[in-house]
Coordinates of C-alpha atoms in Angstrom, one line a residue:
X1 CA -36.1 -44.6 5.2
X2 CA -38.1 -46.8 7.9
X3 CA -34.9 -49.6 7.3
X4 CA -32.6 -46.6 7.7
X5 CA -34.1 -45.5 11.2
X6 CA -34.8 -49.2 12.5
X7 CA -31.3 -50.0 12.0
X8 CA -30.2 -47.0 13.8
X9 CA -32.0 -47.9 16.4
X10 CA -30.4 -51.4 16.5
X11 CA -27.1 -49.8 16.5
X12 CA -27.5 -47.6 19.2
X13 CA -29.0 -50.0 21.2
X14 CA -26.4 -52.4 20.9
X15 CA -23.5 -49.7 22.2
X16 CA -25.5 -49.0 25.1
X17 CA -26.2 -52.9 25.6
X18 CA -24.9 -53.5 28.9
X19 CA -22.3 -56.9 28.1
X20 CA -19.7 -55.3 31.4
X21 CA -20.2 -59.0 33.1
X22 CA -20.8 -60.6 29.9
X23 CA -18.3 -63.7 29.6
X24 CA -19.1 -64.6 26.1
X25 CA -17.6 -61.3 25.0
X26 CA -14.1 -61.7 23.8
X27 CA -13.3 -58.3 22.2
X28 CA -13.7 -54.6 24.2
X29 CA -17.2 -54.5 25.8
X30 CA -19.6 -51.8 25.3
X31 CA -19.2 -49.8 28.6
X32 CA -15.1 -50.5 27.7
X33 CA -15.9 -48.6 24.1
X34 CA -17.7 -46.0 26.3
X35 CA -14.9 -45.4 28.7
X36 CA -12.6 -45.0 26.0
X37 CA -14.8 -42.2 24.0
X38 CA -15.6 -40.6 26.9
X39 CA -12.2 -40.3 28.0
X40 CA -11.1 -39.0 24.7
X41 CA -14.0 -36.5 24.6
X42 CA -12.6 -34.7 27.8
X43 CA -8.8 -35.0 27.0
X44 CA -10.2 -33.4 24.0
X45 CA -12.0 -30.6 26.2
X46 CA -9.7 -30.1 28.4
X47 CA -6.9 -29.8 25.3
X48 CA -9.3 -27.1 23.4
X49 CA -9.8 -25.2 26.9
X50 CA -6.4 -25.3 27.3
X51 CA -5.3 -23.9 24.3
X52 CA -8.3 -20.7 24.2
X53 CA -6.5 -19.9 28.0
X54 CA -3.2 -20.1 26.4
X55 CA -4.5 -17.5 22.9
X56 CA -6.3 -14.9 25.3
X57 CA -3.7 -14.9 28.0
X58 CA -0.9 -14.0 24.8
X59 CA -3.6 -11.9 23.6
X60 CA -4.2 -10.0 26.9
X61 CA 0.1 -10.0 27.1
X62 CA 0.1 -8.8 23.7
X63 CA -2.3 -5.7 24.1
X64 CA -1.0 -4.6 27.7
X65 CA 2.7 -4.7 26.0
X66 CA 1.0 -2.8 23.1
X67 CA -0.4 0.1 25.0
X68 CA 2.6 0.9 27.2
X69 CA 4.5 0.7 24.0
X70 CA 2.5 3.3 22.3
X71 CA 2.5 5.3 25.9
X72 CA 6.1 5.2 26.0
X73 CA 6.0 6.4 22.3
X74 CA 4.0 9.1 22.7
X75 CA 6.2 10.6 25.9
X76 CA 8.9 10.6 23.7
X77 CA 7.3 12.1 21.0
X78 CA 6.3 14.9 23.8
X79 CA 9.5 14.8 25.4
X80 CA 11.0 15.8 21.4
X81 CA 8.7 18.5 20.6
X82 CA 9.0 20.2 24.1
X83 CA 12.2 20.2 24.5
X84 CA 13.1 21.2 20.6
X85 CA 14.1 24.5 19.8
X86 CA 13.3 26.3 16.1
X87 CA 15.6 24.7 14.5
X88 CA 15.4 21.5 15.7
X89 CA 11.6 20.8 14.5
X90 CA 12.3 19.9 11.1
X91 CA 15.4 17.3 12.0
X92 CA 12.7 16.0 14.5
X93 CA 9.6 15.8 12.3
X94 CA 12.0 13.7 9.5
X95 CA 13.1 11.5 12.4
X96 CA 9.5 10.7 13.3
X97 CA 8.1 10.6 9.8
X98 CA 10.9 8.0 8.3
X99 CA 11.3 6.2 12.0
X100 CA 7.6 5.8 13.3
X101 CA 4.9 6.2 10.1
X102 CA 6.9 4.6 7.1
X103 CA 7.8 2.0 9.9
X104 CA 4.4 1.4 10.3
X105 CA 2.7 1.7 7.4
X106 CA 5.4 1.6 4.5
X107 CA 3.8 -1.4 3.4
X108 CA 0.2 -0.7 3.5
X109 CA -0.4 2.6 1.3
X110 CA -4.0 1.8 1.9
X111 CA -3.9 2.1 6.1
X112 CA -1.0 5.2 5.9
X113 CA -3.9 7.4 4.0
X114 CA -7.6 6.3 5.3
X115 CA -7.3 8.0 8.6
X116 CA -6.7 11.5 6.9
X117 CA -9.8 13.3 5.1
X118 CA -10.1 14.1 1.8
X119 CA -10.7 17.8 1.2
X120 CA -10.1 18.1 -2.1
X121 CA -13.1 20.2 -3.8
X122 CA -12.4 18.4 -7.2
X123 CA -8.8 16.0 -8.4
X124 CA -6.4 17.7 -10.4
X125 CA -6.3 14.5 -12.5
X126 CA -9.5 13.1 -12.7
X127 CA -11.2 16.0 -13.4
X128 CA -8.4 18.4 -14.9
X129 CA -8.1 19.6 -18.4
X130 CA -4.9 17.9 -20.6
X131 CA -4.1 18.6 -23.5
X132 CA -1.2 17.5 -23.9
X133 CA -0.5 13.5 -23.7
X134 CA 2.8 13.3 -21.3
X135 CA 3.1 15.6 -17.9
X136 CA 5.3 15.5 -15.5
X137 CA 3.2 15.8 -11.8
X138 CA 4.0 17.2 -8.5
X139 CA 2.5 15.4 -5.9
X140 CA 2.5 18.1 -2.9
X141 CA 1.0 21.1 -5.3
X142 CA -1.1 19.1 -8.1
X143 CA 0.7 21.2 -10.6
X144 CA 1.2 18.8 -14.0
X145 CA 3.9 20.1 -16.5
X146 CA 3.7 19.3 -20.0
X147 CA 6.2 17.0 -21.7
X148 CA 5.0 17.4 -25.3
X149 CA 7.0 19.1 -27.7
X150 CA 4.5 20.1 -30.1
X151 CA 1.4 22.3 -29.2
X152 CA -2.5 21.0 -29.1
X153 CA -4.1 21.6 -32.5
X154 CA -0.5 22.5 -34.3
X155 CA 0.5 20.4 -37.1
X156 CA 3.5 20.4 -39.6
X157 CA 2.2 23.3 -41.8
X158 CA 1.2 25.6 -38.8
X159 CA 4.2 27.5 -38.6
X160 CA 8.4 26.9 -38.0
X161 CA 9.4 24.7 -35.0
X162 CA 12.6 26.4 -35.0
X163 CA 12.3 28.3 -31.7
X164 CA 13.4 26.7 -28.0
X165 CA 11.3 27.0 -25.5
X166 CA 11.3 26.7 -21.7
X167 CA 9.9 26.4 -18.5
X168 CA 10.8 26.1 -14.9
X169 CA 8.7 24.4 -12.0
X170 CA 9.1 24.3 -7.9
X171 CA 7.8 22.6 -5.4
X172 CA 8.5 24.5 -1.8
X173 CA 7.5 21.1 0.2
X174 CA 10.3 19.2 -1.0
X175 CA 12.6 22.2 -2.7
X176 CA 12.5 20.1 -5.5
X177 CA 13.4 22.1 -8.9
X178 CA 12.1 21.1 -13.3
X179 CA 13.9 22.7 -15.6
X180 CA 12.2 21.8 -19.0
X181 CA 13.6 22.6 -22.5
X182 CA 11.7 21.7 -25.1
X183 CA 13.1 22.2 -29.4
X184 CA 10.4 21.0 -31.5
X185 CA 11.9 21.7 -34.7
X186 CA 14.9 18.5 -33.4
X187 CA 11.7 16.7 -31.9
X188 CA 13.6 16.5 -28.8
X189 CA 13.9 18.0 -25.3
X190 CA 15.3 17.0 -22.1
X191 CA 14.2 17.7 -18.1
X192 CA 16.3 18.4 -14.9
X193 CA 15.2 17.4 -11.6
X194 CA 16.8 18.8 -9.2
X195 CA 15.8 17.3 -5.7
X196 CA 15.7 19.0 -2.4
X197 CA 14.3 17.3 1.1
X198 CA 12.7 15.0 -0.8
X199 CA 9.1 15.0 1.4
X200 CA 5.7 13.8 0.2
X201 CA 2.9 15.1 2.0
X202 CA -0.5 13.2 2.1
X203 CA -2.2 16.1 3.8
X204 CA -1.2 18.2 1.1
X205 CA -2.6 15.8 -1.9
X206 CA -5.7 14.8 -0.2
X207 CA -6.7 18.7 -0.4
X208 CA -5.8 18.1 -4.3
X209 CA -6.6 14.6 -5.4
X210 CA -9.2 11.9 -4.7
X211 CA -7.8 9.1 -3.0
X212 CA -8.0 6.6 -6.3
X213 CA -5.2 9.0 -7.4
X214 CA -3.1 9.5 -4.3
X215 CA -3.9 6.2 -4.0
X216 CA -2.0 5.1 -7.8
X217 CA 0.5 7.9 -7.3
X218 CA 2.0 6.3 -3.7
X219 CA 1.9 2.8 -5.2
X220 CA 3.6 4.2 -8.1
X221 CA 6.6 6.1 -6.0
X222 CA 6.8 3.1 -4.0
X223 CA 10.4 1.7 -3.3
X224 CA 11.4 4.6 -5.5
X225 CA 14.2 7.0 -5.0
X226 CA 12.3 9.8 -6.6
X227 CA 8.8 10.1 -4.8
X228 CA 7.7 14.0 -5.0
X229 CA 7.1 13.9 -8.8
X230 CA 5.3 11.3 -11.0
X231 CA 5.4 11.2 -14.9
X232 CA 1.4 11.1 -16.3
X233 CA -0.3 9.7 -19.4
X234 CA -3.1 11.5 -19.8
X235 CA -3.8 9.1 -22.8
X236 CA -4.0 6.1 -21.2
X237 CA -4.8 7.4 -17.4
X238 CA -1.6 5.8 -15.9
X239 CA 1.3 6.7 -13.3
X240 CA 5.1 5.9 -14.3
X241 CA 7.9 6.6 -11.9
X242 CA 10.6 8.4 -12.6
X243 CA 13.8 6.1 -12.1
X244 CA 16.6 4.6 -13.8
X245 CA 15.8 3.2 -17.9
X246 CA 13.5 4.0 -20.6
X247 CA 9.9 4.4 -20.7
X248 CA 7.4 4.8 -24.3
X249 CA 4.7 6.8 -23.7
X250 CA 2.1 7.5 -27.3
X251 CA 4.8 8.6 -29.6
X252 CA 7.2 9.9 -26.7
X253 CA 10.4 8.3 -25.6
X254 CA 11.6 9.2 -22.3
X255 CA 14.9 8.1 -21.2
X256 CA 16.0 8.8 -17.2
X257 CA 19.2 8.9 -15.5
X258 CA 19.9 9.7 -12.3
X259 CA 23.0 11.8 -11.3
X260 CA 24.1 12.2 -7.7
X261 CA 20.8 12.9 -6.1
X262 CA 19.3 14.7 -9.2
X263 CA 17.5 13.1 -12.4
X264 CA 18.3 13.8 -16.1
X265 CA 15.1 12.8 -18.7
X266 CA 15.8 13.0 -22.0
X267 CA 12.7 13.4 -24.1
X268 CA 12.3 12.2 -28.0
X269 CA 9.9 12.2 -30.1
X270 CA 9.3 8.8 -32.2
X271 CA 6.2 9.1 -33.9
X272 CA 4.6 11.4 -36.5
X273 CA 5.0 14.9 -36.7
X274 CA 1.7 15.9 -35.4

């Protein structure tokens, strides 16, 4: 360590060694090697100065442009409203929602629902009763709709399967329609979605879901024609999306096709007769 220091010592005395008039020198004298990292040190300040002026003056530009940005936004968003009669608020509240929020947020589910509170006094899914293993689930009213054919707690000698059976869902939010027919005895049924506006409303399922679920559900819809209405294994805990193909679900087989705005699901029963 004492070799270490003294040769640091030598070293530094040696670069501060005064050789400016020294004519035995025949490379770059010490004060010449001084200049030369002294000039480099304050191009070097002078570079880094220059470029923080040139980030906070586009950072300063940035925010100014920014706010009269949102300004001019929210005049026009007052100009809208006042001006609008009846009719008119529902053409102007689509324009805004697909224009301004899914412009601004369509890619980051997480920052579109954060700054809304959750009100919901319990989540339909985590903490609802299912039966069943396959539900169809509304995402503005919470309300799941079974897809299995067969009954909980029925089996093969518990009676005839020979009836049809049926069932009819609504959701007012997005006027979309479920038609579900279900024939046990075939082991087959089939859905039909009709759709209406369309809508999904966050304020709607944060009074009915936790946001882990409305969370899954808008990740799940995402990039999806068919948004309002989610398909549900209660099995395995998970989200499908209803869209063009086929999707196996426990012993269920669910094939969708989509038909000028409106969905067909087909539903089949593969496995075991419970």
């Amino acid at each position: 360590m004492k070799k270490l220091w003294n040769w640091i010592k030598k070293a530094w005395r040696r670069f501060w060694r005064e050789d400016e008039y020294d004519g035995s020198v025949y490379h770059l004298s010490q004060s010449d090697k001084r200049d030369l990292w002294y000039g480099a040190f304050m191009v070097s300040m002078c570079v880094v100065a220059f470029c923080s002026f040139v980030i906070a003056f586009s950072n300063i530009r940035v925010s100014r442009k920014n706010s009269e940005d949102m300004e001019e936004l929210m005049k026009m968003v007052a100009t809208y409203m006042g001006s609008a009669t009846e009719d008119e608020y529902e053409e102007i509240a689509r324009t805004i929602r697909n224009d301004l929020v899914f412009t601004e947020y369509g890619q980051e589910i997480g920052n579109y629902i954060q700054y809304i509170p959750n009100t919901a006094d319990g989540c339909r899914i985590c903490t609802g009763d299912f039966p069943s293993q396959v539900y169809l689930v509304c995402a503005n009213t919470g309300e799941p709709y079974s897809l299995d054919l067969f009954e909980a707690g029925r089996n093969s000698d518990s009676g005839d399967y020979g009836y049809t059976a049926m069932s009819f869902g609504y959701d007012e939010i997005s006027e979309t329609s479920l038609h579900i027919t279900k024939s046990p005895g075939q082991k087959e049924g089939s859905v039909a979605v009709q759709r209406g506006r369309g809508i999904v409303s966050v304020q709607k399922m944060k009074a009915l879901f936790c946001d882990d679920c409305i969370r899954e559900i808008l990740e799940t819809v995402e990039h999806q024609l068919m948004e309002e209405v989610v398909i549900y294994d209660a099995v395995q805990k998970k989200f499908y999306p209803i869209e063009d193909g086929t999707t196996e679900i426990g012993g269920y087989t669910l094939q969708m096709e989509y038909h000028e705005g409106d969905y067909e699901i087909g539903i089949r029963y593969e496995g075991e007769e419970p």
